[in-house]
């Protein structure tokens, strides 16, 4: 399968996260042989776990299936540019490649705010490519936040906002 096909699967997972009230981010890990190793969607709200980003969930599943914490030759597809935590985990997993959809100018660690993979001092280099199905990935996020802002304006509590201070 090609990059767009795998990103479409990640987008479907992002939709599932949105349906549960989570920020719609989905991720899949594909082995060097083209076989799906793991997938995940955002779930930090439901799991009360700030590390439960889609990428981390997909990495956990892939590593469990591979029986190894390293995934040489694997590619991770994610709908949003990874944050520092997720990109750090991907570097530790020794992924060959990370492919993301929408750029994240606020927390992205692949050029958005930082360029973590660009640090040649790190002991592993992972190739990063962005912009695959970027419009669809960005539209999914924009629609989610637009709906959330609308609910707040109407005074509807969704359970995904922080409690009032």
mmCIF file of N, CA and C in Angstrom, residues 9-82:
data_model
loop_
_atom_site.group_PDB
_atom_site.id
_atom_site.type_symbol
_atom_site.label_atom_id
_atom_site.label_comp_id
_atom_site.label_asym_id
_atom_site.label_seq_id
_atom_site.Cartn_x
_atom_site.Cartn_y
_atom_site.Cartn_z
ATOM 1 N N UNK A 9 -6.127 5.264 6.627
ATOM 2 C CA UNK A 9 -6.437 4.434 7.802
ATOM 3 C C UNK A 9 -6.236 5.250 9.087
ATOM 4 N N UNK A 10 -5.158 6.018 9.139
ATOM 5 C CA UNK A 10 -4.914 6.870 10.302
ATOM 6 C C UNK A 10 -6.040 7.895 10.454
ATOM 7 N N UNK A 11 -6.540 8.422 9.350
ATOM 8 C CA UNK A 11 -7.660 9.367 9.392
ATOM 9 C C UNK A 11 -8.927 8.711 9.939
ATOM 10 N N UNK A 12 -9.167 7.466 9.565
ATOM 11 C CA UNK A 12 -10.325 6.747 10.094
ATOM 12 C C UNK A 12 -10.208 6.606 11.612
ATOM 13 N N UNK A 13 -9.014 6.316 12.100
ATOM 14 C CA UNK A 13 -8.785 6.217 13.541
ATOM 15 C C UNK A 13 -8.977 7.571 14.216
ATOM 16 N N UNK A 14 -8.561 8.642 13.543
ATOM 17 C CA UNK A 14 -8.769 9.989 14.073
ATOM 18 C C UNK A 14 -10.260 10.264 14.217
ATOM 19 N N UNK A 15 -11.036 9.834 13.253
ATOM 20 C CA UNK A 15 -12.493 10.000 13.333
ATOM 21 C C UNK A 15 -13.082 9.270 14.517
ATOM 22 N N UNK A 16 -12.566 8.085 14.795
ATOM 23 C CA UNK A 16 -13.034 7.324 15.956
ATOM 24 C C UNK A 16 -12.704 8.063 17.254
ATOM 25 N N UNK A 17 -11.520 8.675 17.299
ATOM 26 C CA UNK A 17 -11.139 9.458 18.483
ATOM 27 C C UNK A 17 -12.096 10.632 18.655
ATOM 28 N N UNK A 18 -12.401 11.323 17.567
ATOM 29 C CA UNK A 18 -13.327 12.465 17.630
ATOM 30 C C UNK A 18 -14.691 12.021 18.142
ATOM 31 N N UNK A 19 -15.148 10.877 17.700
ATOM 32 C CA UNK A 19 -16.450 10.356 18.142
ATOM 33 C C UNK A 19 -16.480 10.121 19.653
ATOM 34 N N UNK A 20 -15.312 9.877 20.232
ATOM 35 C CA UNK A 20 -15.213 9.655 21.680
ATOM 36 C C UNK A 20 -14.905 10.954 22.435
ATOM 37 N N UNK A 21 -14.834 12.088 21.711
ATOM 38 C CA UNK A 21 -14.554 13.369 22.344
ATOM 39 C C UNK A 21 -13.082 13.666 22.519
ATOM 40 N N UNK A 22 -12.227 12.856 21.917
ATOM 41 C CA UNK A 22 -10.782 13.073 21.975
ATOM 42 C C UNK A 22 -10.355 13.911 20.772
ATOM 43 N N UNK A 23 -9.243 14.612 20.888
ATOM 44 C CA UNK A 23 -8.706 15.341 19.742
ATOM 45 C C UNK A 23 -8.441 14.322 18.638
ATOM 46 N N UNK A 24 -8.945 14.570 17.438
ATOM 47 C CA UNK A 24 -8.890 13.562 16.376
ATOM 48 C C UNK A 24 -7.518 13.394 15.728
ATOM 49 N N UNK A 25 -6.726 12.542 16.340
ATOM 50 C CA UNK A 25 -5.426 12.165 15.783
ATOM 51 C C UNK A 25 -5.380 10.644 15.755
ATOM 52 N N UNK A 26 -4.950 10.097 14.624
ATOM 53 C CA UNK A 26 -4.807 8.659 14.474
ATOM 54 C C UNK A 26 -3.435 8.325 13.926
ATOM 55 N N UNK A 27 -2.963 7.124 14.212
ATOM 56 C CA UNK A 27 -1.632 6.706 13.769
ATOM 57 C C UNK A 27 -1.600 5.216 13.480
ATOM 58 N N UNK A 28 -0.788 4.829 12.517
ATOM 59 C CA UNK A 28 -0.543 3.420 12.221
ATOM 60 C C UNK A 28 0.956 3.211 12.032
ATOM 61 N N UNK A 29 1.423 2.034 12.415
ATOM 62 C CA UNK A 29 2.819 1.645 12.215
ATOM 63 C C UNK A 29 2.829 0.478 11.245
ATOM 64 N N UNK A 30 3.642 0.616 10.212
ATOM 65 C CA UNK A 30 3.747 -0.389 9.161
ATOM 66 C C UNK A 30 5.187 -0.889 9.121
ATOM 67 N N UNK A 31 5.356 -2.198 9.152
ATOM 68 C CA UNK A 31 6.683 -2.784 9.116
ATOM 69 C C UNK A 31 7.363 -2.615 7.768
ATOM 70 N N UNK A 32 8.650 -2.897 7.727
ATOM 71 C CA UNK A 32 9.427 -2.783 6.498
ATOM 72 C C UNK A 32 8.857 -3.674 5.395
ATOM 73 N N UNK A 33 8.156 -4.740 5.792
ATOM 74 C CA UNK A 33 7.562 -5.669 4.831
ATOM 75 C C UNK A 33 6.173 -5.234 4.360
ATOM 76 N N UNK A 34 5.714 -4.048 4.831
ATOM 77 C CA UNK A 34 4.418 -3.532 4.416
ATOM 78 C C UNK A 34 3.244 -4.059 5.209
ATOM 79 N N UNK A 35 3.499 -4.763 6.301
ATOM 80 C CA UNK A 35 2.442 -5.331 7.133
ATOM 81 C C UNK A 35 2.123 -4.383 8.285
ATOM 82 N N UNK A 36 0.845 -4.187 8.562
ATOM 83 C CA UNK A 36 0.412 -3.354 9.679
ATOM 84 C C UNK A 36 0.857 -3.992 10.992
ATOM 85 N N UNK A 37 1.608 -3.229 11.788
ATOM 86 C CA UNK A 37 2.089 -3.734 13.077
ATOM 87 C C UNK A 37 1.259 -3.226 14.244
ATOM 88 N N UNK A 38 0.743 -2.012 14.131
ATOM 89 C CA UNK A 38 -0.012 -1.447 15.237
ATOM 90 C C UNK A 38 -0.711 -0.180 14.813
ATOM 91 N N UNK A 39 -1.741 0.164 15.553
ATOM 92 C CA UNK A 39 -2.465 1.396 15.280
ATOM 93 C C UNK A 39 -2.975 1.964 16.584
ATOM 94 N N UNK A 40 -3.295 3.245 16.552
ATOM 95 C CA UNK A 40 -3.791 3.891 17.752
ATOM 96 C C UNK A 40 -4.473 5.198 17.427
ATOM 97 N N UNK A 41 -5.254 5.655 18.370
ATOM 98 C CA UNK A 41 -5.933 6.940 18.282
ATOM 99 C C UNK A 41 -5.765 7.646 19.617
ATOM 100 N N UNK A 42 -5.864 8.952 19.599
ATOM 101 C CA UNK A 42 -5.742 9.718 20.832
ATOM 102 C C UNK A 42 -6.715 9.207 21.875
ATOM 103 N N UNK A 43 -6.229 9.103 23.133
ATOM 104 C CA UNK A 43 -7.105 8.738 24.239
ATOM 105 C C UNK A 43 -6.621 9.256 25.587
ATOM 106 N N UNK A 44 -5.971 10.414 25.624
ATOM 107 C CA UNK A 44 -5.528 10.913 26.928
ATOM 108 C C UNK A 44 -6.672 11.304 27.856
ATOM 109 N N UNK A 45 -7.789 11.770 27.309
ATOM 110 C CA UNK A 45 -8.911 12.190 28.151
ATOM 111 C C UNK A 45 -9.533 10.970 28.824
ATOM 112 N N UNK A 46 -9.911 9.994 28.031
ATOM 113 C CA UNK A 46 -10.567 8.803 28.569
ATOM 114 C C UNK A 46 -9.639 8.018 29.494
ATOM 115 N N UNK A 47 -8.368 7.962 29.148
ATOM 116 C CA UNK A 47 -7.423 7.191 29.942
ATOM 117 C C UNK A 47 -6.771 7.959 31.068
ATOM 118 N N UNK A 48 -7.091 9.247 31.190
ATOM 119 C CA UNK A 48 -6.451 10.089 32.200
ATOM 120 C C UNK A 48 -4.929 9.932 32.115
ATOM 121 N N UNK A 49 -4.431 9.984 30.879
ATOM 122 C CA UNK A 49 -3.026 9.691 30.617
ATOM 123 C C UNK A 49 -2.476 10.661 29.578
ATOM 124 N N UNK A 50 -1.647 11.613 29.993
ATOM 125 C CA UNK A 50 -1.126 12.594 29.040
ATOM 126 C C UNK A 50 -0.220 11.990 27.973
ATOM 127 N N UNK A 51 0.232 10.760 28.178
ATOM 128 C CA UNK A 51 1.081 10.114 27.172
ATOM 129 C C UNK A 51 0.290 9.302 26.156
ATOM 130 N N UNK A 52 -1.019 9.236 26.278
ATOM 131 C CA UNK A 52 -1.838 8.376 25.412
ATOM 132 C C UNK A 52 -2.159 9.052 24.079
ATOM 133 N N UNK A 53 -1.132 9.599 23.448
ATOM 134 C CA UNK A 53 -1.283 10.160 22.105
ATOM 135 C C UNK A 53 -1.375 9.006 21.107
ATOM 136 N N UNK A 54 -1.946 9.295 19.956
ATOM 137 C CA UNK A 54 -2.135 8.267 18.929
ATOM 138 C C UNK A 54 -0.828 7.557 18.579
ATOM 139 N N UNK A 55 0.245 8.325 18.441
ATOM 140 C CA UNK A 55 1.532 7.734 18.066
ATOM 141 C C UNK A 55 2.037 6.763 19.124
ATOM 142 N N UNK A 56 1.900 7.150 20.391
ATOM 143 C CA UNK A 56 2.360 6.289 21.486
ATOM 144 C C UNK A 56 1.536 5.007 21.522
ATOM 145 N N UNK A 57 0.223 5.141 21.342
ATOM 146 C CA UNK A 57 -0.639 3.958 21.346
ATOM 147 C C UNK A 57 -0.266 3.021 20.193
ATOM 148 N N UNK A 58 -0.001 3.583 19.023
ATOM 149 C CA UNK A 58 0.384 2.769 17.863
ATOM 150 C C UNK A 58 1.746 2.114 18.087
ATOM 151 N N UNK A 59 2.696 2.862 18.653
ATOM 152 C CA UNK A 59 4.018 2.295 18.940
ATOM 153 C C UNK A 59 3.920 1.153 19.952
ATOM 154 N N UNK A 60 3.125 1.343 20.992
ATOM 155 C CA UNK A 60 2.964 0.289 22.001
ATOM 156 C C UNK A 60 2.427 -0.996 21.364
ATOM 157 N N UNK A 61 1.416 -0.840 20.525
ATOM 158 C CA UNK A 61 0.834 -2.010 19.862
ATOM 159 C C UNK A 61 1.836 -2.664 18.913
ATOM 160 N N UNK A 62 2.552 -1.851 18.163
ATOM 161 C CA UNK A 62 3.519 -2.385 17.196
ATOM 162 C C UNK A 62 4.669 -3.102 17.897
ATOM 163 N N UNK A 63 5.178 -2.507 18.968
ATOM 164 C CA UNK A 63 6.285 -3.129 19.698
ATOM 165 C C UNK A 63 5.840 -4.438 20.347
ATOM 166 N N UNK A 64 4.632 -4.462 20.874
ATOM 167 C CA UNK A 64 4.112 -5.701 21.465
ATOM 168 C C UNK A 64 4.019 -6.783 20.395
ATOM 169 N N UNK A 65 3.517 -6.420 19.234
ATOM 170 C CA UNK A 65 3.388 -7.410 18.156
ATOM 171 C C UNK A 65 4.751 -7.883 17.662
ATOM 172 N N UNK A 66 5.704 -6.950 17.560
ATOM 173 C CA UNK A 66 7.046 -7.296 17.080
ATOM 174 C C UNK A 66 7.877 -7.997 18.152
ATOM 175 N N UNK A 67 7.476 -7.856 19.414
ATOM 176 C CA UNK A 67 8.265 -8.441 20.494
ATOM 177 C C UNK A 67 9.581 -7.728 20.689
ATOM 178 N N UNK A 68 9.590 -6.433 20.405
ATOM 179 C CA UNK A 68 10.810 -5.646 20.493
ATOM 180 C C UNK A 68 10.433 -4.183 20.659
ATOM 181 N N UNK A 69 11.222 -3.439 21.424
ATOM 182 C CA UNK A 69 10.941 -2.013 21.556
ATOM 183 C C UNK A 69 11.529 -1.213 20.400
ATOM 184 N N UNK A 70 12.262 -1.871 19.549
ATOM 185 C CA UNK A 70 12.804 -1.218 18.356
ATOM 186 C C UNK A 70 12.093 -1.760 17.128
ATOM 187 N N UNK A 71 11.847 -0.860 16.190
ATOM 188 C CA UNK A 71 11.106 -1.207 14.970
ATOM 189 C C UNK A 71 11.889 -0.749 13.734
ATOM 190 N N UNK A 72 13.092 -1.296 13.541
ATOM 191 C CA UNK A 72 13.900 -0.854 12.398
ATOM 192 C C UNK A 72 13.189 -1.134 11.081
ATOM 193 N N UNK A 73 13.248 -0.166 10.192
ATOM 194 C CA UNK A 73 12.630 -0.312 8.885
ATOM 195 C C UNK A 73 11.163 0.062 8.847
ATOM 196 N N UNK A 74 10.555 0.301 10.012
ATOM 197 C CA UNK A 74 9.121 0.601 10.069
ATOM 198 C C UNK A 74 8.840 2.072 9.766
ATOM 199 N N UNK A 75 7.603 2.313 9.361
ATOM 200 C CA UNK A 75 7.114 3.670 9.103
ATOM 201 C C UNK A 75 5.903 3.909 9.979
ATOM 202 N N UNK A 76 5.843 5.087 10.600
ATOM 203 C CA UNK A 76 4.667 5.491 11.360
ATOM 204 C C UNK A 76 3.964 6.600 10.588
ATOM 205 N N UNK A 77 2.665 6.416 10.363
ATOM 206 C CA UNK A 77 1.816 7.411 9.707
ATOM 207 C C UNK A 77 0.944 8.039 10.773
ATOM 208 N N UNK A 78 0.890 9.373 10.818
ATOM 209 C CA UNK A 78 0.080 10.075 11.809
ATOM 210 C C UNK A 78 -0.550 11.300 11.159
ATOM 211 N N UNK A 79 -1.761 11.598 11.566
ATOM 212 C CA UNK A 79 -2.533 12.658 10.925
ATOM 213 C C UNK A 79 -2.070 14.062 11.285
ATOM 214 N N UNK A 80 -1.325 14.213 12.372
ATOM 215 C CA UNK A 80 -0.842 15.517 12.824
ATOM 216 C C UNK A 80 0.647 15.435 13.123
ATOM 217 N N UNK A 81 1.358 16.473 12.782
ATOM 218 C CA UNK A 81 2.797 16.531 13.063
ATOM 219 C C UNK A 81 3.057 16.164 14.523
ATOM 220 N N UNK A 82 3.960 15.235 14.782
ATOM 221 C CA UNK A 82 4.212 14.768 16.150
ATOM 222 C C UNK A 82 4.759 15.849 17.073
#
